[in-house]
Amino acid sequence: MPNAAYSHKEIMGENKERSTGVLQGTLDMLVLKALGRGPLHGYDVAEYILTWSGDVLHVEEGALYPALHRLELRGLLASEWGVSANNRRAKFYHLTAAGRKQLAAESSEWARLSGAIARVMEA
Amino acid sequence: MPNAAYSHKEIMGENKERSTGVLQGTLDMLVLKALGRGPLHGYDVAEYILTWSGDVLHVEEGALYPALHRLELRGLLASEWGVSANNRRAKFYHLTAAGRKQLAAESSEWARLSGAIARVMEA
DNA sequence: GAGAATACATAGAAGTGCAAGGGTTGGGAC
DNA sequence: GTCCCAACCCTTGCACTTCTATGTATTCTC
């Protein structure tokens, strides 16, 4: 199950099959989680997820930015323009109170569902 | 993490009850897994997943049947009509060799991805 | 000044699952 | 016997997310 949001372009890619999306819906949660530690700009959110996932979850920009905008629209994130560590113009996002609540909710929902799936797969 | 598999009627921030679904992309895998033990008809596939997930994963018929047809079209399943334990006409599905291979592949991919997500969420 | 990396963004296409319909048949309640 | 529910199957239309591809601008390095 490939997942999608995270492009896993198989390095030695044999799999021509459409490895389109799996675990769809986890992206928002991961983004919220990344911002749970403090404000980050978009690019760094992707870096964060990539690093902590052990280089497994590559968040594509075409998925990342729509996700950020979506979450901001829902009032879970807020943003301001600033300057990145590399001295570039960047938009910094941080969690709102609602975002923090949502993170907690999605987190426990993830535990519930992934646990359920794991049980089936181990049957 | 909500996933898409659940209904999101939270338009405009109204976090309503979401139906129990499945992480998007995992449905095919779960169906393959259910059939890994032997032939089952559609209705029983849903039962199997529901039971083994501990009543968490309710596979809706509108998701189940298209999934079965999809998998059959890809050559991962084959089917014949028969009679269910309740003496009703039912279509029984079983894995093909390709389906068995696919199950193994998705299974390990699931382990890889869910592990990666878990690492991020525990960070 | 060329090129890479950082950084944001959108459009188009694809895929998946949900909701909401529809249908047949058999067994038990009455 | 009749009637209703449960067990079965199916399809269409839509919502949502993500991918691929592309476009822009800026800064650092060579």
Short mmCIF file of C-alpha atoms (C1' of nucleotides) in Angstrom, two decimals:
data_model
loop_
_atom_site.label_atom_id
_atom_site.label_comp_id
_atom_site.label_asym_id
_atom_site.label_seq_id
_atom_site.Cartn_x
_atom_site.Cartn_y
_atom_site.Cartn_z
CA MET A 1 0.00 0.00 0.00
CA PRO A 2 1.68 2.64 -1.20
CA ASN A 3 0.97 5.65 -0.05
CA ALA A 4 0.70 8.36 -1.65
CA ALA A 5 1.08 11.38 -0.26
CA TYR A 6 4.33 10.49 0.36
CA SER A 7 5.78 9.76 -2.85
CA HIS A 8 7.59 6.76 -2.66
CA LYS A 9 9.09 6.47 -5.87
CA GLU A 10 10.64 3.22 -5.48
CA ILE A 11 14.22 3.69 -5.85
CA MET A 12 14.75 0.64 -7.85
CA GLY A 13 11.32 1.03 -9.17
CA GLU A 14 10.14 -2.04 -10.80
CA ASN A 15 6.65 -1.44 -9.84
CA LYS A 16 5.08 0.26 -12.73
CA GLU A 17 1.76 -0.15 -11.11
CA ARG A 18 -0.01 2.95 -10.14
CA SER A 19 0.97 3.27 -6.57
CA THR A 20 -1.55 5.86 -6.04
CA GLY A 21 -2.50 6.88 -2.71
CA VAL A 22 -2.77 5.02 0.38
CA LEU A 23 -3.22 6.13 3.83
CA GLN A 24 -5.01 9.03 2.41
CA GLY A 25 -6.05 11.37 5.12
CA THR A 26 -2.97 11.00 7.21
CA LEU A 27 -1.31 13.97 5.63
CA ASP A 28 -3.30 16.54 7.53
CA MET A 29 -2.53 14.79 10.76
CA LEU A 30 1.16 14.66 10.02
CA VAL A 31 1.21 18.33 9.18
CA LEU A 32 -0.56 19.19 12.41
CA LYS A 33 1.87 17.00 14.27
CA ALA A 34 4.86 18.70 12.71
CA LEU A 35 3.53 22.05 13.82
CA GLY A 36 2.82 20.76 17.29
CA ARG A 37 6.34 21.58 18.31
CA GLY A 38 6.27 25.13 17.14
CA PRO A 39 5.92 27.22 14.02
CA LEU A 40 7.44 26.02 10.79
CA HIS A 41 7.22 27.11 7.20
CA GLY A 42 5.91 24.78 4.52
CA TYR A 43 9.18 23.52 3.25
CA ASP A 44 10.31 22.66 6.75
CA VAL A 45 7.11 20.81 7.47
CA ALA A 46 7.99 18.43 4.67
CA GLU A 47 11.52 18.14 5.97
CA TYR A 48 10.27 17.36 9.42
CA ILE A 49 8.02 14.58 8.25
CA LEU A 50 10.70 13.15 5.99
CA THR A 51 13.26 13.10 8.75
CA TRP A 52 11.11 11.67 11.50
CA SER A 53 9.65 9.03 9.25
CA GLY A 54 13.11 7.75 8.56
CA ASP A 55 13.12 8.95 4.99
CA VAL A 56 9.96 7.11 4.13
CA LEU A 57 7.36 9.82 3.87
CA HIS A 58 8.16 12.24 1.07
CA VAL A 59 5.50 14.86 1.05
CA GLU A 60 5.15 16.31 -2.41
CA GLU A 61 4.68 20.02 -2.74
CA GLY A 62 1.55 19.51 -4.76
CA ALA A 63 0.06 17.79 -1.76
CA LEU A 64 1.66 19.87 0.95
CA TYR A 65 0.53 23.35 0.00
CA PRO A 66 -3.08 22.45 -0.65
CA ALA A 67 -3.06 20.72 2.72
CA LEU A 68 -1.73 23.78 4.48
CA HIS A 69 -4.30 26.01 2.82
CA ARG A 70 -7.05 23.56 3.63
CA LEU A 71 -6.10 23.44 7.27
CA GLU A 72 -5.83 27.18 7.49
CA LEU A 73 -9.24 27.54 5.94
CA ARG A 74 -10.65 25.25 8.56
CA GLY A 75 -9.14 27.42 11.23
CA LEU A 76 -6.69 24.82 12.45
CA LEU A 77 -3.63 26.76 11.40
CA ALA A 78 -2.70 30.40 11.19
CA SER A 79 0.20 31.91 9.29
CA GLU A 80 2.41 34.88 8.84
CA TRP A 81 5.10 35.75 6.39
CA GLY A 82 8.62 35.84 7.67
CA VAL A 83 12.13 34.98 6.72
CA SER A 84 13.51 31.46 6.80
CA ALA A 85 16.77 30.34 8.31
CA ASN A 86 18.14 30.51 4.79
CA ASN A 87 17.19 34.10 4.50
CA ARG A 88 14.31 33.50 2.16
CA ARG A 89 10.79 34.76 2.27
CA ALA A 90 8.63 32.06 3.82
CA LYS A 91 5.21 31.62 5.31
CA PHE A 92 5.25 30.34 8.86
CA TYR A 93 2.36 28.29 10.15
CA HIS A 94 1.37 27.56 13.70
CA LEU A 95 -1.42 25.62 15.34
CA THR A 96 -4.48 27.38 16.64
CA ALA A 97 -6.29 26.11 19.70
CA ALA A 98 -8.68 24.30 17.42
CA GLY A 99 -5.74 22.82 15.57
CA ARG A 100 -4.30 21.45 18.75
CA LYS A 101 -7.59 19.85 19.58
CA GLN A 102 -7.88 18.40 16.13
CA LEU A 103 -4.39 16.97 16.38
CA ALA A 104 -5.30 15.15 19.55
CA ALA A 105 -8.49 13.84 17.98
CA GLU A 106 -6.82 12.64 14.81
CA SER A 107 -4.03 11.13 16.76
CA SER A 108 -6.30 8.91 18.78
CA GLU A 109 -8.36 8.11 15.71
CA TRP A 110 -5.19 7.01 13.96
CA ALA A 111 -4.35 4.74 16.86
CA ARG A 112 -7.80 3.24 16.78
CA LEU A 113 -7.88 2.61 13.06
CA SER A 114 -4.32 1.51 12.52
CA GLY A 115 -4.73 -0.83 15.46
CA ALA A 116 -7.84 -2.29 13.92
CA ILE A 117 -6.16 -2.77 10.58
CA ALA A 118 -3.17 -4.35 12.25
CA ARG A 119 -5.45 -6.82 14.00
CA VAL A 120 -7.00 -7.86 10.73
CA MET A 121 -3.63 -8.19 9.07
CA GLU A 122 -2.30 -10.34 11.85
CA ALA A 123 -5.28 -12.62 11.93
CA MET B 1 -6.48 10.46 10.95
CA PRO B 2 -9.22 10.54 9.43
CA ASN B 3 -9.23 9.59 6.35
CA ALA B 4 -11.11 9.88 3.73
CA ALA B 5 -12.72 6.89 4.13
CA TYR B 6 -14.86 8.41 6.56
CA SER B 7 -17.33 10.92 5.74
CA HIS B 8 -16.27 14.35 6.41
CA LYS B 9 -19.22 16.34 7.11
CA GLU B 10 -17.20 18.82 8.91
CA ILE B 11 -17.55 21.47 6.46
CA MET B 12 -16.81 24.77 8.00
CA GLY B 13 -15.35 23.32 11.05
CA GLU B 14 -18.31 21.46 12.26
CA ASN B 15 -16.80 18.31 13.51
CA LYS B 16 -19.62 15.90 13.29
CA GLU B 17 -19.55 12.27 14.02
CA ARG B 18 -17.76 10.44 11.33
CA SER B 19 -18.72 7.04 10.25
CA THR B 20 -16.32 4.29 10.79
CA GLY B 21 -14.39 3.75 7.71
CA VAL B 22 -11.09 2.55 6.63
CA LEU B 23 -7.92 4.34 5.79
CA GLN B 24 -8.06 4.99 2.14
CA GLY B 25 -6.03 2.56 0.20
CA THR B 26 -6.21 -0.12 2.81
CA LEU B 27 -9.55 -1.48 1.70
CA ASP B 28 -8.18 -3.52 -1.15
CA MET B 29 -5.57 -4.97 1.13
CA LEU B 30 -8.12 -5.90 3.75
CA VAL B 31 -10.29 -7.60 1.18
CA LEU B 32 -7.35 -9.58 -0.13
CA LYS B 33 -6.46 -10.52 3.40
CA ALA B 34 -9.97 -11.71 4.15
CA LEU B 35 -9.83 -13.96 1.13
CA GLY B 36 -6.41 -15.23 2.05
CA ARG B 37 -7.96 -17.90 4.21
CA GLY B 38 -10.29 -19.23 1.60
CA PRO B 39 -13.21 -18.24 -0.58
CA LEU B 40 -15.86 -15.94 0.78
CA HIS B 41 -18.76 -14.10 -0.71
CA GLY B 42 -18.99 -10.33 -0.56
CA TYR B 43 -21.19 -10.03 2.43
CA ASP B 44 -18.95 -12.31 4.43
CA VAL B 45 -15.87 -10.36 3.47
CA ALA B 46 -17.35 -7.36 5.22
CA GLU B 47 -18.29 -9.52 8.19
CA TYR B 48 -14.79 -10.88 8.38
CA ILE B 49 -13.21 -7.47 8.43
CA LEU B 50 -15.71 -6.17 10.94
CA THR B 51 -15.17 -9.07 13.29
CA TRP B 52 -11.41 -9.20 13.18
CA SER B 53 -11.07 -5.48 13.53
CA GLY B 54 -13.02 -5.66 16.75
CA ASP B 55 -16.06 -3.94 15.36
CA VAL B 56 -14.08 -0.95 14.18
CA LEU B 57 -13.93 -1.32 10.43
CA HIS B 58 -17.38 -1.17 8.90
CA VAL B 59 -17.01 -1.68 5.20
CA GLU B 60 -19.95 -0.13 3.43
CA GLU B 61 -21.47 -1.97 0.52
CA GLY B 62 -20.95 1.01 -1.73
CA ALA B 63 -17.24 0.61 -1.11
CA LEU B 64 -17.09 -3.15 -0.93
CA TYR B 65 -18.62 -4.19 -4.21
CA PRO B 66 -16.72 -1.73 -6.36
CA ALA B 67 -13.57 -2.92 -4.60
CA LEU B 68 -14.32 -6.56 -5.38
CA HIS B 69 -14.99 -5.75 -9.01
CA ARG B 70 -11.88 -3.64 -9.21
CA LEU B 71 -9.74 -6.44 -7.83
CA GLU B 72 -11.29 -8.99 -10.11
CA LEU B 73 -10.67 -6.76 -13.07
CA ARG B 74 -7.04 -6.53 -12.12
CA GLY B 75 -6.87 -10.29 -12.05
CA LEU B 76 -6.27 -10.53 -8.33
CA LEU B 77 -9.54 -12.28 -7.60
CA ALA B 78 -11.76 -14.74 -9.41
CA SER B 79 -15.36 -15.58 -8.62
CA GLU B 80 -18.16 -18.04 -9.08
CA TRP B 81 -21.78 -18.07 -8.09
CA GLY B 82 -22.81 -20.43 -5.40
CA VAL B 83 -25.06 -20.77 -2.41
CA SER B 84 -24.32 -19.19 0.95
CA ALA B 85 -24.60 -20.83 4.34
CA ASN B 86 -27.99 -19.17 4.59
CA ASN B 87 -29.14 -20.81 1.44
CA ARG B 88 -28.98 -17.67 -0.63
CA ARG B 89 -27.46 -17.04 -3.98
CA ALA B 90 -24.02 -15.52 -3.50
CA LYS B 91 -20.90 -14.82 -5.46
CA PHE B 92 -17.81 -16.41 -3.98
CA TYR B 93 -14.42 -14.86 -4.50
CA HIS B 94 -11.02 -16.38 -4.13
CA LEU B 95 -7.48 -15.14 -4.59
CA THR B 96 -5.58 -15.83 -7.75
CA ALA B 97 -1.85 -16.37 -7.69
CA ALA B 98 -1.39 -12.73 -8.59
CA GLY B 99 -3.72 -11.78 -5.77
CA ARG B 100 -1.68 -13.71 -3.29
CA LYS B 101 1.43 -11.95 -4.46
CA GLN B 102 -0.29 -8.60 -4.25
CA LEU B 103 -1.44 -9.33 -0.73
CA ALA B 104 2.10 -10.01 0.36
CA ALA B 105 3.31 -6.82 -1.29
CA GLU B 106 0.64 -4.61 0.20
CA SER B 107 1.09 -6.19 3.53
CA SER B 108 4.74 -5.29 3.74
CA GLU B 109 4.07 -1.86 2.32
CA TRP B 110 1.48 -1.30 5.01
CA ALA B 111 4.01 -2.27 7.65
CA ARG B 112 6.52 0.13 6.19
CA LEU B 113 4.18 3.08 5.95
CA SER B 114 2.26 2.63 9.15
CA GLY B 115 5.56 2.25 10.92
CA ALA B 116 6.81 5.48 9.42
CA ILE B 117 3.67 7.33 10.42
CA ALA B 118 3.84 5.90 13.89
CA ARG B 119 7.39 7.16 14.23
CA VAL B 120 6.34 10.66 13.29
CA MET B 121 3.40 10.58 15.65
CA GLU B 122 5.52 9.43 18.53
CA ALA B 123 8.20 11.99 17.96
"C1'" DG C 1 25.92 34.77 -14.53
"C1'" DA C 2 24.74 29.81 -14.56
"C1'" DG C 3 22.86 26.48 -11.67
"C1'" DA C 4 21.15 24.49 -7.51
"C1'" DA C 5 18.40 24.81 -3.66
"C1'" DT C 6 14.81 27.14 -1.16
"C1'" DA C 7 10.20 28.49 -1.13
"C1'" DC C 8 5.44 29.28 -2.57
"C1'" DA C 9 1.59 28.24 -5.63
"C1'" DT C 10 -2.08 26.30 -9.00
"C1'" DA C 11 -4.20 23.27 -12.67
"C1'" DG C 12 -5.55 18.92 -14.43
"C1'" DA C 13 -6.14 14.18 -13.91
"C1'" DA C 14 -6.77 10.12 -11.27
"C1'" DG C 15 -8.37 7.19 -7.75
"C1'" DT C 16 -10.99 5.88 -3.70
"C1'" DG C 17 -14.70 5.60 -0.76
"C1'" DC C 18 -19.46 7.34 0.74
"C1'" DA C 19 -24.31 8.10 0.24
"C1'" DA C 20 -28.20 6.75 -1.61
"C1'" DG C 21 -30.55 4.63 -4.33
"C1'" DG C 22 -32.39 -0.20 -6.44
"C1'" DG C 23 -33.34 -5.22 -6.75
"C1'" DT C 24 -34.17 -10.53 -5.45
"C1'" DT C 25 -35.06 -14.24 -2.38
"C1'" DG C 26 -35.70 -17.12 1.73
"C1'" DG C 27 -37.21 -17.92 6.49
"C1'" DG C 28 -39.68 -16.86 10.48
"C1'" DA C 29 -43.60 -14.46 12.71
"C1'" DC C 30 -48.23 -14.25 12.79
"C1'" DG D 1 -50.48 -18.11 3.63
"C1'" DT D 2 -48.86 -13.63 3.94
"C1'" DC D 3 -45.73 -10.23 5.16
"C1'" DC D 4 -41.66 -8.37 6.64
"C1'" DC D 5 -36.88 -8.45 7.58
"C1'" DA D 6 -32.39 -9.96 6.70
"C1'" DA D 7 -29.09 -11.63 3.56
"C1'" DC D 8 -27.36 -10.86 -0.77
"C1'" DC D 9 -26.10 -8.30 -5.00
"C1'" DC D 10 -25.46 -3.97 -7.72
"C1'" DT D 11 -24.84 1.05 -9.74
"C1'" DT D 12 -24.53 6.00 -10.13
"C1'" DG D 13 -23.00 10.46 -8.62
"C1'" DC D 14 -20.29 13.01 -5.78
"C1'" DA D 15 -16.71 14.63 -2.50
"C1'" DC D 16 -12.24 14.66 -1.26
"C1'" DT D 17 -7.35 13.97 -1.46
"C1'" DT D 18 -3.28 13.41 -3.78
"C1'" DC D 19 -0.13 13.13 -7.89
"C1'" DT D 20 2.11 15.08 -11.84
"C1'" DA D 21 3.43 18.88 -14.01
"C1'" DT D 22 4.38 23.44 -14.26
"C1'" DG D 23 5.32 28.31 -13.04
"C1'" DT D 24 7.35 31.98 -10.27
"C1'" DA D 25 10.95 34.35 -7.44
"C1'" DT D 26 14.97 34.63 -4.45
"C1'" DT D 27 19.52 33.51 -2.58
"C1'" DC D 28 23.77 31.05 -2.38
"C1'" DT D 29 27.75 28.98 -4.69
"C1'" DC D 30 30.93 28.54 -8.32
#
